[in-house]
Short mmCIF file of N, CA, C and O in Angstrom, two decimals:
data_model
loop_
_atom_site.label_atom_id
_atom_site.label_comp_id
_atom_site.label_asym_id
_atom_site.label_seq_id
_atom_site.Cartn_x
_atom_site.Cartn_y
_atom_site.Cartn_z
N MET A 1 121.62 93.29 103.81
CA MET A 1 122.14 92.26 104.11
C MET A 1 121.94 91.82 105.82
O MET A 1 121.93 90.77 105.76
N ALA A 2 121.85 92.03 106.75
CA ALA A 2 120.76 91.94 108.10
C ALA A 2 120.16 91.89 107.97
O ALA A 2 119.48 90.30 108.61
N GLY A 3 118.79 91.42 106.86
CA GLY A 3 117.54 90.58 106.70
C GLY A 3 117.70 89.03 106.44
O GLY A 3 117.52 88.76 106.83
N ALA A 4 118.97 89.67 105.17
CA ALA A 4 119.25 88.48 104.69
C ALA A 4 120.01 87.73 105.59
O ALA A 4 119.43 86.30 106.05
N VAL A 5 120.83 87.25 106.83
CA VAL A 5 121.34 87.07 107.48
C VAL A 5 120.37 86.61 109.02
O VAL A 5 120.19 85.06 108.63
N LEU A 6 119.64 87.53 109.48
CA LEU A 6 118.30 86.73 109.32
C LEU A 6 117.63 86.33 108.66
O LEU A 6 116.78 85.39 109.64
N LEU A 7 117.35 85.96 107.99
CA LEU A 7 116.20 85.25 107.08
C LEU A 7 117.30 83.79 106.78
O LEU A 7 115.55 82.59 107.06
N THR A 8 118.08 83.94 106.56
CA THR A 8 118.71 82.10 106.43
C THR A 8 119.19 81.36 107.95
O THR A 8 119.10 80.87 108.10
N ALA A 9 119.04 82.46 109.11
CA ALA A 9 119.22 82.38 110.54
C ALA A 9 117.46 81.59 110.91
O ALA A 9 117.40 80.59 111.08
N VAL A 10 116.45 82.52 110.63
CA VAL A 10 115.42 81.02 110.55
C VAL A 10 115.62 79.64 110.17
O VAL A 10 114.61 79.36 110.26
N GLN A 11 115.49 79.98 108.31
CA GLN A 11 115.18 79.01 107.85
C GLN A 11 115.92 77.53 108.46
O GLN A 11 115.54 76.64 108.20
N TRP A 12 117.53 78.03 108.67
CA TRP A 12 118.29 77.22 109.13
C TRP A 12 117.83 76.18 109.87
O TRP A 12 117.50 74.98 110.46
N MET A 13 117.51 77.96 111.09
CA MET A 13 116.36 76.88 112.85
C MET A 13 115.29 76.03 112.33
O MET A 13 115.03 75.27 112.69
N ALA A 14 114.77 76.39 111.38
CA ALA A 14 112.89 75.83 111.32
C ALA A 14 113.08 74.92 110.98
O ALA A 14 112.55 73.56 110.88
N PHE A 15 114.69 74.02 109.40
CA PHE A 15 114.83 73.40 108.67
C PHE A 15 116.01 71.68 110.23
O PHE A 15 115.73 71.01 109.42
N THR A 16 116.87 72.44 110.98
CA THR A 16 117.15 71.46 111.92
C THR A 16 116.79 71.34 112.72
O THR A 16 117.39 70.52 113.66
N TYR A 17 116.25 72.28 113.53
CA TYR A 17 115.37 71.90 114.92
C TYR A 17 114.63 71.02 114.76
O TYR A 17 113.75 70.32 114.15
N PRO A 18 114.57 69.86 115.91
CA PRO A 18 113.99 68.66 115.28
C PRO A 18 112.20 67.91 115.38
O PRO A 18 111.76 67.16 114.88
N GLY A 19 112.02 69.15 116.71
CA GLY A 19 110.45 68.74 116.65
C GLY A 19 109.49 70.20 116.04
O GLY A 19 108.88 70.46 115.86
N SER A 20 110.70 70.26 114.70
CA SER A 20 109.43 71.31 114.16
C SER A 20 108.35 71.49 113.78
O SER A 20 108.81 69.96 112.45
N PRO A 21 107.23 71.12 113.44
CA PRO A 21 106.37 71.50 112.29
C PRO A 21 106.11 71.55 111.23
O PRO A 21 107.32 72.36 110.62
N TRP A 22 105.96 69.98 109.84
CA TRP A 22 105.60 71.04 108.16
C TRP A 22 105.53 71.84 107.33
O TRP A 22 105.65 72.67 107.03
N LEU A 23 104.50 72.85 108.72
CA LEU A 23 104.29 73.81 108.12
C LEU A 23 104.76 74.81 108.76
O LEU A 23 104.64 75.65 107.56
N LEU A 24 105.89 75.03 110.03
CA LEU A 24 106.62 75.61 109.86
C LEU A 24 108.00 75.76 108.99
O LEU A 24 108.15 77.55 108.79
N ARG A 25 108.19 74.77 107.96
CA ARG A 25 109.25 74.57 107.50
C ARG A 25 108.41 74.89 106.47
O ARG A 25 109.48 75.82 105.55
N ALA A 26 107.48 74.50 105.93
CA ALA A 26 106.95 74.54 104.32
C ALA A 26 106.53 76.45 104.93
O ALA A 26 106.91 77.64 103.85
N ALA A 27 106.56 77.34 105.87
CA ALA A 27 106.50 79.21 106.11
C ALA A 27 107.22 79.54 105.97
O ALA A 27 108.43 80.39 105.08
N ALA A 28 109.15 78.74 106.48
CA ALA A 28 110.17 79.73 106.45
C ALA A 28 110.41 79.45 104.83
O ALA A 28 111.49 79.87 104.51
N LEU A 29 109.91 78.60 104.01
CA LEU A 29 110.54 78.84 102.47
C LEU A 29 109.69 79.67 101.28
O LEU A 29 109.64 80.69 100.61
N GLY A 30 108.77 79.28 101.99
CA GLY A 30 107.13 79.67 101.32
C GLY A 30 106.85 81.14 101.10
O GLY A 30 106.55 81.91 100.19
N LEU A 31 107.12 81.62 102.51
CA LEU A 31 106.91 83.08 103.01
C LEU A 31 107.95 84.07 101.57
O LEU A 31 107.38 84.89 101.78
N PRO A 32 109.20 83.86 102.49
CA PRO A 32 109.99 84.96 101.38
C PRO A 32 110.00 84.78 100.18
O PRO A 32 109.87 85.78 99.01
N ALA A 33 109.88 83.54 99.45
CA ALA A 33 109.08 82.72 98.34
C ALA A 33 108.06 83.73 97.51
O ALA A 33 108.49 84.54 96.45
N LEU A 34 107.65 83.87 98.46
CA LEU A 34 105.98 84.63 97.92
C LEU A 34 106.15 85.97 97.92
O LEU A 34 105.60 87.22 96.95
N VAL A 35 107.13 86.94 98.97
CA VAL A 35 107.42 88.54 98.78
C VAL A 35 108.26 88.30 97.96
O VAL A 35 107.88 89.50 97.33
N THR A 36 109.68 87.52 97.17
CA THR A 36 110.15 88.03 96.19
C THR A 36 109.65 88.42 95.17
O THR A 36 109.30 88.45 94.28
N SER A 37 108.51 86.82 94.34
CA SER A 37 107.78 87.07 93.94
C SER A 37 106.87 88.12 93.39
O SER A 37 107.00 88.11 91.76
N TYR A 38 106.18 89.05 94.41
CA TYR A 38 105.42 89.55 93.89
C TYR A 38 106.23 91.22 93.95
O TYR A 38 106.25 91.44 93.22
N THR A 39 107.00 91.19 94.29
CA THR A 39 107.93 91.53 94.58
C THR A 39 108.99 91.71 92.85
O THR A 39 108.06 93.38 92.06
N LEU A 40 109.10 91.05 92.52
CA LEU A 40 109.55 90.80 91.07
C LEU A 40 108.56 91.46 90.16
O LEU A 40 108.93 91.95 88.82
N THR A 41 107.77 90.72 90.46
CA THR A 41 106.81 91.34 89.10
C THR A 41 105.94 92.77 88.98
O THR A 41 105.93 92.72 87.62
N LYS A 42 106.00 93.22 89.99
CA LYS A 42 105.30 94.46 90.55
C LYS A 42 106.75 95.16 89.17
O LYS A 42 106.54 96.46 88.42
N ALA A 43 108.14 95.22 89.82
CA ALA A 43 109.29 95.75 89.26
C ALA A 43 109.30 95.02 87.61
O ALA A 43 109.57 96.14 87.15
N LEU A 44 109.14 94.02 87.39
CA LEU A 44 109.15 94.10 85.77
C LEU A 44 107.91 93.53 85.09
O LEU A 44 108.12 93.92 84.44
N THR A 45 106.95 94.54 84.80
CA THR A 45 105.68 94.33 84.96
C THR A 45 105.39 96.01 84.17
O THR A 45 105.35 96.81 85.09
N VAL A 46 105.29 95.67 82.98
CA VAL A 46 104.60 97.15 82.55
C VAL A 46 103.65 97.60 82.86
O VAL A 46 102.17 96.64 82.26
N THR A 47 103.13 98.87 83.33
CA THR A 47 101.48 98.59 83.96
C THR A 47 100.54 100.05 83.09
O THR A 47 99.50 100.39 82.74
N ALA A 48 101.51 101.10 82.53
CA ALA A 48 100.96 101.80 81.50
C ALA A 48 101.82 102.04 80.27
O ALA A 48 103.35 102.32 80.81
N VAL A 49 101.23 102.30 79.17
CA VAL A 49 102.29 102.57 77.79
C VAL A 49 102.32 104.33 77.56
O VAL A 49 100.91 104.63 77.35
N ASP A 50 102.91 105.38 77.95
CA ASP A 50 102.51 106.19 77.28
C ASP A 50 103.07 106.49 76.11
O ASP A 50 103.54 106.60 75.66
N VAL A 51 102.06 107.87 75.31
CA VAL A 51 102.23 107.38 74.03
C VAL A 51 102.31 108.56 73.96
O VAL A 51 101.34 109.83 73.68
N ARG A 52 102.87 109.71 73.30
CA ARG A 52 103.48 111.45 72.49
C ARG A 52 103.26 111.36 71.40
O ARG A 52 104.19 111.08 70.70
N ARG A 53 102.05 112.37 71.09
CA ARG A 53 102.11 113.10 69.60
C ARG A 53 102.38 113.87 69.73
O ARG A 53 102.34 114.98 70.61
N GLU A 54 102.95 114.11 68.62
CA GLU A 54 103.82 115.86 67.77
C GLU A 54 102.84 116.21 66.90
O GLU A 54 102.97 115.55 66.12
N THR A 55 103.28 117.19 67.13
CA THR A 55 102.82 118.02 65.72
C THR A 55 103.84 118.11 64.93
O THR A 55 104.92 118.44 65.23
N ARG A 56 103.67 119.59 64.33
CA ARG A 56 104.58 120.04 62.45
C ARG A 56 105.64 120.67 63.76
O ARG A 56 106.63 121.11 62.88
N ARG A 57 104.47 121.54 64.27
CA ARG A 57 105.43 122.92 64.84
C ARG A 57 105.78 122.96 65.55
O ARG A 57 105.16 123.53 67.28
N SER A 58 106.76 122.45 66.34
CA SER A 58 107.73 122.46 67.04
C SER A 58 106.73 121.38 68.39
O SER A 58 107.42 122.33 69.99
N GLY A 59 105.66 120.64 68.66
CA GLY A 59 105.46 120.90 69.90
C GLY A 59 104.12 121.68 70.15
O GLY A 59 103.54 121.43 70.87
N ARG A 60 104.13 122.99 69.42
CA ARG A 60 102.92 123.60 70.17
C ARG A 60 101.55 123.37 69.31
O ARG A 60 101.98 123.22 67.66
N ARG A 61 100.61 124.04 69.44
CA ARG A 61 99.14 123.88 68.86
C ARG A 61 99.07 125.15 67.75
O ARG A 61 98.71 126.40 68.46
#
């Protein structure tokens, strides 16, 4: 919760400060979006599929 408040405060200051350069404004929106997209991609992507083959005698050979 504190991280969200801090992020919102930094973004708000970057956009409301009259002398802020365009690069600061782009970074204030772009960097959190990149971190979020990376995290969601890692969480929702299947990287390995485990297939188990069972034998007919209770799983033993």
